[in-house]
XYZ file of C-alpha atoms in Angstrom:
515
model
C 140.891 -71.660 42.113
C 137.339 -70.199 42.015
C 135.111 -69.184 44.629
C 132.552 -72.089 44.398
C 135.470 -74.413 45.502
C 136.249 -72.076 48.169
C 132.550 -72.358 49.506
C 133.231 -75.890 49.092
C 136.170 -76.030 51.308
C 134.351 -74.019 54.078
C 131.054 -76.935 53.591
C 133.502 -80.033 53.951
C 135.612 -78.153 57.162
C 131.955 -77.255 59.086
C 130.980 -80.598 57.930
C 134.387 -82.435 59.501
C 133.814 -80.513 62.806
C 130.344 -81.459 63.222
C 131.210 -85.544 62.603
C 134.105 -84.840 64.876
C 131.582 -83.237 67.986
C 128.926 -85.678 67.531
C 125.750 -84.728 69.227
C 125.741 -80.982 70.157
C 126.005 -81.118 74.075
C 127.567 -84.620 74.391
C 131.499 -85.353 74.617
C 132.477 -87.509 72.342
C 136.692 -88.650 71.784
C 136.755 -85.854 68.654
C 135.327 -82.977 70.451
C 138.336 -83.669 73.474
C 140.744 -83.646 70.631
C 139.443 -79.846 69.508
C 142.076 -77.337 69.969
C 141.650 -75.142 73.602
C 139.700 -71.941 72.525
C 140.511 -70.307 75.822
C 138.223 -70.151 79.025
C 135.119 -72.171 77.874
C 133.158 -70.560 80.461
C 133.846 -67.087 78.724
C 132.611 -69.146 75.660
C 134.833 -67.376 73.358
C 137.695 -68.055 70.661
C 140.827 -67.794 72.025
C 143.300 -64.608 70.404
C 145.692 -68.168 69.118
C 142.671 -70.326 67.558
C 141.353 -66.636 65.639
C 144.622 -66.338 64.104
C 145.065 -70.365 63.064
C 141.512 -69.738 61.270
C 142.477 -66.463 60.249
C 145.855 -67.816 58.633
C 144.220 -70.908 57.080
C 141.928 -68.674 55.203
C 143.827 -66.594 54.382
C 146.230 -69.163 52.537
C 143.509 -70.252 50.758
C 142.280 -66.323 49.668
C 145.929 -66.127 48.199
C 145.121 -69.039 45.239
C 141.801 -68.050 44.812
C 141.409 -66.284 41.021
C 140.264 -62.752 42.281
C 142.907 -62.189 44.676
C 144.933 -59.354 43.462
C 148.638 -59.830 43.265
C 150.017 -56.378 42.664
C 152.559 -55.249 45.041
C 151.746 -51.497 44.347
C 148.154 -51.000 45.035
C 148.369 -53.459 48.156
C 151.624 -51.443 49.251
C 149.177 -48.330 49.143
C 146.233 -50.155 51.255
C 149.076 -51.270 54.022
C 150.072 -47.353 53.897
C 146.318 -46.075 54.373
C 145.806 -49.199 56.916
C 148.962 -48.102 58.644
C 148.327 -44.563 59.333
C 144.409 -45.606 60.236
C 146.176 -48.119 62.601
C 148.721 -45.457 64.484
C 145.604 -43.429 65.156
C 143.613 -45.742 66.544
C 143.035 -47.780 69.850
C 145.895 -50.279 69.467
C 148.956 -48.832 67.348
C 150.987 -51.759 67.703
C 148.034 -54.119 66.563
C 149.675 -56.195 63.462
C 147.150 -56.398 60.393
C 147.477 -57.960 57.262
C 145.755 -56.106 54.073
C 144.948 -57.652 50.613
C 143.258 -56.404 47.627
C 140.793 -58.518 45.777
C 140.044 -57.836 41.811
C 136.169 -58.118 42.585
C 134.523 -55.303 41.125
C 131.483 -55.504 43.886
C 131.783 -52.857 46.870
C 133.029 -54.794 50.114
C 135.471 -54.486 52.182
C 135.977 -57.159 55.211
C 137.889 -57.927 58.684
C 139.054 -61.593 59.292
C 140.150 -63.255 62.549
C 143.450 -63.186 63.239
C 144.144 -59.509 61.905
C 143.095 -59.449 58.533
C 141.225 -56.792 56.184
C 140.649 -57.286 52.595
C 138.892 -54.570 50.495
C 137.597 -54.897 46.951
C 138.406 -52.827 44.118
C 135.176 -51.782 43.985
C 135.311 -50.166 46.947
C 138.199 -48.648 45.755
C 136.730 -47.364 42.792
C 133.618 -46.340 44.111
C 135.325 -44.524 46.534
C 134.864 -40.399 45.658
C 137.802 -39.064 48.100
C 140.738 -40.701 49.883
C 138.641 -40.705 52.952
C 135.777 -42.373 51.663
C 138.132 -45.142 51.570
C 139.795 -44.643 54.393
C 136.521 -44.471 56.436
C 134.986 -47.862 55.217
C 138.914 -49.666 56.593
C 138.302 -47.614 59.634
C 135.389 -49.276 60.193
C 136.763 -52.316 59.441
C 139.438 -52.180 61.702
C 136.735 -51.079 64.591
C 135.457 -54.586 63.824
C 139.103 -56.242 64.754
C 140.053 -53.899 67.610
C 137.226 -55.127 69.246
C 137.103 -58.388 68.632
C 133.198 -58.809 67.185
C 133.699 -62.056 65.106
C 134.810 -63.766 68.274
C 132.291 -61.792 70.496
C 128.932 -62.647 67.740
C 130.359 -66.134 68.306
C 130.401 -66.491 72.226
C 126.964 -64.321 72.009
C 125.411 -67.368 70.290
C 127.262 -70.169 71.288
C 128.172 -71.030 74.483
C 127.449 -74.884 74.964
C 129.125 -76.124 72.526
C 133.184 -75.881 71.290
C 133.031 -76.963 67.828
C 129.609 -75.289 67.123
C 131.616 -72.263 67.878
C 134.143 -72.627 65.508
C 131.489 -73.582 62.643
C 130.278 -69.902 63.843
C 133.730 -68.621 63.439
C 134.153 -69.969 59.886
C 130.940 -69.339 58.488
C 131.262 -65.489 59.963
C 134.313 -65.313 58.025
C 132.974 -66.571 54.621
C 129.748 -63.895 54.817
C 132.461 -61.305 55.238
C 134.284 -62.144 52.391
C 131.876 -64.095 50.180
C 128.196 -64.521 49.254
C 128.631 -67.953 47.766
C 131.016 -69.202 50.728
C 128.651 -67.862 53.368
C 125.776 -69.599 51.821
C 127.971 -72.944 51.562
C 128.850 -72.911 55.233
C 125.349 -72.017 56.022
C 124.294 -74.856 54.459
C 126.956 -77.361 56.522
C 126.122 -75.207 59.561
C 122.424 -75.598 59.676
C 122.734 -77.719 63.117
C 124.434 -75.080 64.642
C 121.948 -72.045 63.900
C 124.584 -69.509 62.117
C 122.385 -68.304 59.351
C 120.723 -65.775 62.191
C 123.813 -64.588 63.172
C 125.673 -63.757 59.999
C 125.235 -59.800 60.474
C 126.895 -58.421 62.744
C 124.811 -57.115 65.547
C 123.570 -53.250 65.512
C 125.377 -52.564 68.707
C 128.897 -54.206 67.312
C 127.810 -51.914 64.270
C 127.654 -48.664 66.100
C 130.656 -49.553 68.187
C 132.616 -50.271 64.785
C 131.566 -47.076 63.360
C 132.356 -44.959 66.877
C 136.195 -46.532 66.788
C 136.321 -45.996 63.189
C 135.017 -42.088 63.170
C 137.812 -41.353 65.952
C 140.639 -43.148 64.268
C 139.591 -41.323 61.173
C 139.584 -37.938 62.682
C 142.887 -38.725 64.592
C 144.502 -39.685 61.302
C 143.466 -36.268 59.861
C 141.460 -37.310 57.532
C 137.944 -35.535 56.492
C 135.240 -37.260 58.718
C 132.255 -35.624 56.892
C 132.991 -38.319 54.030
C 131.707 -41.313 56.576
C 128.307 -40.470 56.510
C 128.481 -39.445 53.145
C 129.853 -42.594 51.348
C 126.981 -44.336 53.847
C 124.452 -42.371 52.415
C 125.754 -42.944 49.113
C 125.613 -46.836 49.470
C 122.325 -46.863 50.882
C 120.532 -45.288 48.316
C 121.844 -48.038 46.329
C 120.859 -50.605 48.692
C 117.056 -49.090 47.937
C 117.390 -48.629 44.381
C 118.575 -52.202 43.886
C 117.455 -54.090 46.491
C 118.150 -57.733 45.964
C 121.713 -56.498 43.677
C 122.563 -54.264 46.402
C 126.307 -53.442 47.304
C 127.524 -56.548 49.399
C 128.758 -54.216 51.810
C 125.594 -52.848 52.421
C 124.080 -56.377 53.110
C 126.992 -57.814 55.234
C 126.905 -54.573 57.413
C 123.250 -53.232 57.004
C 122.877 -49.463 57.281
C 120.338 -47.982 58.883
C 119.061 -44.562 59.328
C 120.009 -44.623 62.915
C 123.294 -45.573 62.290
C 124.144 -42.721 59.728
C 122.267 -40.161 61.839
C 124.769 -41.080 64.800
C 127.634 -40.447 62.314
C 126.264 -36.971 61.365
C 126.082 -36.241 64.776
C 129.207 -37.343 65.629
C 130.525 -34.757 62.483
C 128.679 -32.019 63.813
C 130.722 -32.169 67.232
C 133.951 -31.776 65.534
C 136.266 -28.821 63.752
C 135.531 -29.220 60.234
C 139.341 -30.593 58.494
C 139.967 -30.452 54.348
C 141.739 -33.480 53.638
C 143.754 -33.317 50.124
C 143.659 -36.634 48.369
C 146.887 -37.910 47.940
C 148.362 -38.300 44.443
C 148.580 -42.193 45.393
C 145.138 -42.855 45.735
C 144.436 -41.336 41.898
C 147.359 -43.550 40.643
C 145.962 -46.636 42.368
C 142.350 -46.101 40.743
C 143.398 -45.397 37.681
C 145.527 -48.784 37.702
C 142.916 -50.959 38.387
C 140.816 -49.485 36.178
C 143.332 -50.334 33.488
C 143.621 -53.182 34.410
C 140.239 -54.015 34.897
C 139.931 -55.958 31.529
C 142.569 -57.196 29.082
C 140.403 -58.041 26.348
C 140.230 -56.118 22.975
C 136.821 -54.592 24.199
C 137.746 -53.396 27.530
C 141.055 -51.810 26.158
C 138.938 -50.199 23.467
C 136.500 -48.850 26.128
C 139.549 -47.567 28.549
C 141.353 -46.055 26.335
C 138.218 -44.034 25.649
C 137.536 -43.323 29.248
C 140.885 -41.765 29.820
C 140.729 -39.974 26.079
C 137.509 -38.176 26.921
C 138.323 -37.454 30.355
C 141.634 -35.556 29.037
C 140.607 -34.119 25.990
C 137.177 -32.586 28.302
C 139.824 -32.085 31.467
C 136.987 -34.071 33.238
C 139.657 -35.911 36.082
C 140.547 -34.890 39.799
C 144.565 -35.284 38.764
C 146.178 -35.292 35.131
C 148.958 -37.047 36.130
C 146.643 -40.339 36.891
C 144.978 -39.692 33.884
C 147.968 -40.009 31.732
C 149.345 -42.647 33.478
C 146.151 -44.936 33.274
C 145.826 -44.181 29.656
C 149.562 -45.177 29.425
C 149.227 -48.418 31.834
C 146.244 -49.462 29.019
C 148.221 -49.079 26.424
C 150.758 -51.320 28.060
C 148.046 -53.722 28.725
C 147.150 -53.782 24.894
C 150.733 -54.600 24.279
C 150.810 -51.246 22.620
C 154.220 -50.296 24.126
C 154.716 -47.573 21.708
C 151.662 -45.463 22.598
C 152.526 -46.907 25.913
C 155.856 -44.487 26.020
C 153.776 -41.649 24.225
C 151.311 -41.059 26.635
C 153.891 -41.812 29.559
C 156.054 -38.987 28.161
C 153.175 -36.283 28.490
C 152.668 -37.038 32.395
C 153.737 -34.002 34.140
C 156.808 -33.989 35.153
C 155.768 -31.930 38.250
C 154.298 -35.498 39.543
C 156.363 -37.109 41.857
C 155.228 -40.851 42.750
C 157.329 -44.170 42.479
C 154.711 -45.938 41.063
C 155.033 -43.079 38.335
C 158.648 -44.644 38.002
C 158.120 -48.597 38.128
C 155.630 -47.259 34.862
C 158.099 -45.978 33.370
C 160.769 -49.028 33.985
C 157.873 -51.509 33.120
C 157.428 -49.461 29.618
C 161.235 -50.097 29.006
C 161.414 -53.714 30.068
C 158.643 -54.423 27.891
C 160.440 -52.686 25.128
C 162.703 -55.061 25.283
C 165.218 -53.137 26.710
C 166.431 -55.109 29.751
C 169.015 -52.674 30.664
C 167.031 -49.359 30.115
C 164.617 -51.340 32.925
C 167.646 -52.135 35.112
C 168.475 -48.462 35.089
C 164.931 -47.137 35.326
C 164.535 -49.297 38.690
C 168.176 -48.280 40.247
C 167.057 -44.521 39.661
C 163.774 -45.025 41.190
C 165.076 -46.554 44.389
C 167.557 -44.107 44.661
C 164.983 -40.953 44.626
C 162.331 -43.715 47.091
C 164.767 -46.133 49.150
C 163.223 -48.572 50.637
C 160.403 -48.980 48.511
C 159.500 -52.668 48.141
C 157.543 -53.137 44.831
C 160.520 -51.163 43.374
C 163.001 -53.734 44.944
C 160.871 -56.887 43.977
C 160.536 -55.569 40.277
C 164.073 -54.580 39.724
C 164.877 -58.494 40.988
C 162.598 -59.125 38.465
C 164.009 -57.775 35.460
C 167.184 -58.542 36.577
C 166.046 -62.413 36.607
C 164.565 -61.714 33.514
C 168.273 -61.045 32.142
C 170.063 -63.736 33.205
C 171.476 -61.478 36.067
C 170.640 -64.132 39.175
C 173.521 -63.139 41.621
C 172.221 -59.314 41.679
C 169.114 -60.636 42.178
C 169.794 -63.038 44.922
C 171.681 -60.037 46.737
C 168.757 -58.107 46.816
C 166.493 -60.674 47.980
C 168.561 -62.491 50.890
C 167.735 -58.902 52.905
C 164.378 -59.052 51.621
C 163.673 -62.621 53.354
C 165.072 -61.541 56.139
C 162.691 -58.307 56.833
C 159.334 -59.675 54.981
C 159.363 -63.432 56.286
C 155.236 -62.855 55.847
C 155.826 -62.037 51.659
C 155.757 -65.093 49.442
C 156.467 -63.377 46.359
C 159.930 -63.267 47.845
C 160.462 -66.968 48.330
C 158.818 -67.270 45.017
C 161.627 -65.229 43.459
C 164.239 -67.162 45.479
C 163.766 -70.245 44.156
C 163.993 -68.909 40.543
C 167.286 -67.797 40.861
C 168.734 -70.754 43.019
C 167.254 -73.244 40.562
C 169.078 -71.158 37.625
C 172.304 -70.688 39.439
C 172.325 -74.787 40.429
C 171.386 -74.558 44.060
C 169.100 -77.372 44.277
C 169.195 -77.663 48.348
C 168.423 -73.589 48.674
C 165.913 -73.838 45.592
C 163.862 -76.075 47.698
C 164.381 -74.355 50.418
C 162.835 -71.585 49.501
C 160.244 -73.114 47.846
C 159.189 -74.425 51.134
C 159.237 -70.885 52.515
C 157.021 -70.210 49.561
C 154.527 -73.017 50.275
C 154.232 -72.852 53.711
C 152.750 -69.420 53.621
C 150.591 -70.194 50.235
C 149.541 -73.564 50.376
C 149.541 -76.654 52.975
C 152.329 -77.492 55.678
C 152.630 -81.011 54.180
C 153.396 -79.023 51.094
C 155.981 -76.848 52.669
C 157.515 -80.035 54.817
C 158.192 -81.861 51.559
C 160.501 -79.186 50.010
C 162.095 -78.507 53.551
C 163.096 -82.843 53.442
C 163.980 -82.044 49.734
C 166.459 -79.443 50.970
C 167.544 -81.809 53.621
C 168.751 -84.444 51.776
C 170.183 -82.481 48.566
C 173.452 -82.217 50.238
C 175.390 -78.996 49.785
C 174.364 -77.074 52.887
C 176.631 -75.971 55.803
C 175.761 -77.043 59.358
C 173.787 -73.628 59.853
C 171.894 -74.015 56.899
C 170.784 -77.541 57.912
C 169.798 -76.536 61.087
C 167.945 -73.831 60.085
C 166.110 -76.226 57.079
C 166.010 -78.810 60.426
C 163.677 -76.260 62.604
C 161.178 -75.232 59.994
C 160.981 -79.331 59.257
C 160.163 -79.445 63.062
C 157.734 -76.239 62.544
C 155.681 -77.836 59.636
C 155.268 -81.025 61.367
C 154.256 -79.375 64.663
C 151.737 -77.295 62.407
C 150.425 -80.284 60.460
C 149.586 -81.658 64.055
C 147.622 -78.307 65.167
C 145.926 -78.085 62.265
C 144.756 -82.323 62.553
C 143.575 -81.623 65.800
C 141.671 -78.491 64.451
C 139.523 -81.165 62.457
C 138.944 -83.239 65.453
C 141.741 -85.863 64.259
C 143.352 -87.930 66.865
C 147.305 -87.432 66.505
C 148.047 -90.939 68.071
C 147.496 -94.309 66.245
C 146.120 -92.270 62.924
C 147.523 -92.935 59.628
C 149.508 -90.363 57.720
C 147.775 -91.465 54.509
C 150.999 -93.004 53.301
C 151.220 -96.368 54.390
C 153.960 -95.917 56.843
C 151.606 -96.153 59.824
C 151.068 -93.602 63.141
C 152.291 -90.391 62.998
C 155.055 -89.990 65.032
C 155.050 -86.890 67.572
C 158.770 -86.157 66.641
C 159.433 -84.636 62.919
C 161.703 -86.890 60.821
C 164.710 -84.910 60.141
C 167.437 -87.126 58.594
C 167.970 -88.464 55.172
C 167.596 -91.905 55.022
């Protein structure tokens, strides 16, 4: 799904809500049928109506081409995000982080408790804390709640116009050519003016973020730097100028604060972690699986080892042996994985090394590889997930099902694990469970309608206990309920509307039963 139909999406939505207010100021049947954002008088979005937005979007991030599905480098962003997240103003604050293969330098904050960062951000990042300053930032923007806040700054007459504000906030964070579709739908409703957020909800995001980064130990000096950095480039390219630099414009104020704000502290060295090489050295070979861009990585990691130009060996040879695995080359794959030092300690080191033999063809050298990896890093979930993999991959489904039925339980949020589910209950005959998890797949990737139809799948595929059923019975109830919130988040009536079926109203109560 590519990004133009994403912009789309966010058009037809800010296009739906304005039919569904009518004339800004009036009250027309639609607008009463908009969800409650909270106290109207405080004209802001409620904390429950920025996480429906936030999830929606979110969903729809997760199909979109350039979202990054590798367990590993988003398992290191949650680890960074995590310890940035202990340090700061609200520990217990629950945020979701993503990765998307976009090679511009951005990183963004959603409603609802969302950060995604780019690679190219992660790439152009020259230290750990680099990194780790821009998320900082970023997570200033949540713990304070500035999407919501630039949208009750703006828009305090009108409900809908508000959440046309909300959306259209969330696209320039994420995405020139979705910010310039809802601007487009949103015209009536002023937004284009209040894309940016404000200098003051700049500074403030920068303050929270310098004092979570020092808290977390992490070099603070590297703030102003990466700042500096990026604004050069702003100047040097102007119009092409990093998108981070024109969705949160730097100024020479702003960067002279930061400085400041260095000088008052202890200088601290912070050591890059071996983690943060192995991620960037990943995604760089990964970066392009085409003859050309193997040819041109394998040359990049060639000449920085034969000229010892890299900050760690170990991520040198293990990018130069993740290319060669990307080139199919599993030979020269095992070569250059052979010469990593064996000093360098890292599970993602290991899954390399189990991905090497499963690609091999050697299904049971993998199986091994993975067991021996979890056993020196327990609990480490993209170990977990790939050794179910491999063990799908030979016919092992009963293993695999063991390992997952704990892994549903603990990551309810993870759809890869649903996703894996249903593979091995559809090979193992389990039609009712198959769909079952399916749903649980759906429901956090695509539409509740989606979801609700493999949950009445599940229903009626006999087979299931009376706990199971219940269970399958209560998420039925849940989609249904959702499909409702999110009708009335358009505007839509929930009495005396169609379903689109031809079986009339929707009923309030979600049909459980088989007929």
């Amino acid at each position: 799904m590519n990004r133009p139909s994403r912009a789309r999406r966010a058009l037809a939505l800010l296009l739906a809500l304005s039919l569904a207010a009518g004339p800004m100021g009036g009250t027309t049947a639609g607008a009463q049928n908009l969800p409650d954002l909270g106290d109207e008088s405080a004209g802001t979005l409620s904390p429950q109506m920025e996480r429906r937005i936030g999830e929606s979007y979110y969903r729809d991030l997760r199909r979109d081409v350039a979202y990054l599905d590798d367990a590993e480098i988003k398992a290191y962003c949650e680890e960074l995000g995590r310890r940035l997240i202990a340090a700061g103003p609200d520990p217990g604050m629950e945020v979701e982080f993503f990765v998307m293969k976009d090679p511009t330098i951005n990183a963004f904050a959603m409603l609802g408790g969302y950060i995604g960062v780019n690679s190219g951000l992660l790439m152009a990042a020259q230290s750990e804390s680099e990194a780790a300053s821009v998320m900082g930032h970023e997570l200033g923007h949540l713990t304070q709640r500035h999407i919501a806040r630039s949208v009750s700054a703006g828009q305090r007459n009108s409900m809908v116009s508000m959440i046309a504000m909300a959306l259209a906030l969330l696209a320039a964070r994420s995405n020139g050519q979705a910010a310039a579709g809802a601007m487009m739908g949103a015209q009536a409703f002023q937004v284009q003016s209040q894309l940016a957020y404000s200098r003051d909800f700049e500074r403030e995001a920068d303050r929270v973020g310098f004092d979570t980064l020092h808290k977390a130990g992490f070099d603070v000096s590297a703030m102003p730097a990466f700042f500096e950095r990026l604004q050069r480039a702003g100047r040097a390219y102007d119009s092409s100028a990093p998108v981070y630099v024109r969705s949160h414009p730097l100024t020479t104020e702003r960067i002279a604060d930061v400085q400041n704000r260095v000088q008052s502290v202890r200088y601290r060295q912070h050591v890059d972690g071996l983690a943060f090489h192995l991620v960037r050295a990943k995604l760089r070979a990964t970066a392009d699986a085409g003859l050309d861009g193997v040819r041109d990585t394998l040359k990049f990691f060639n000449t920085q080892l034969a000229e010892r130009a890299y900050s760690s060996e170990a991520a040198a040879r293990y990018g130069l042996a993740q290319t060669h695995l990307v080139g199919r080359d599993v030979k020269a794959a095992a070569q250059a994985f052979a010469l990593i030092p064996a000093s360098a300690a890292h599970p993602m080191i290991d899954a390399l090394g189990a991905r090497i033999k499963a690609a091999a063809g050697d299904a049971a050298g993998a199986v091994s590889a993975y067991k021996a990896a979890l056993a020196k890093y327990p609990r480490t979930r993209y170990l977990e997930l790939a050794l179910v993999d491999v063990l799908q991959s030979a016919g092992r489904h009963a293993e695999a099902l063991d390992l997952l039925a704990e892994q549903a339980r603990a990551f309810r949020s993870d759809p890869r694990v649903f996703e894996l589910q249903a593979r091995s209950f559809a090979a193992t005959g389990k039609t009712a469970s198959q769909h079952q998890a399916l749903g649980e797949y759906y429901a956090l990737t695509s539409s509740p309608q989606a979801a609700l139809e493999q949950f009445q799948i599940a229903r009626c595929s006999g087979g299931t206990d009376f706990y199971q059923s219940s269970i399958i019975d209560t998420r039925i109830r849940e989609m249904w309920d959702r499909m409702i919130a999110e009708r009335a988040d358009r505007g839509e009536s929930d009495k005396g509307a169609s379903t689109g079926r031809g079986r009339g109203p929707m009923p309030q109560q979600a049909p459980v039963r088989c007929p």
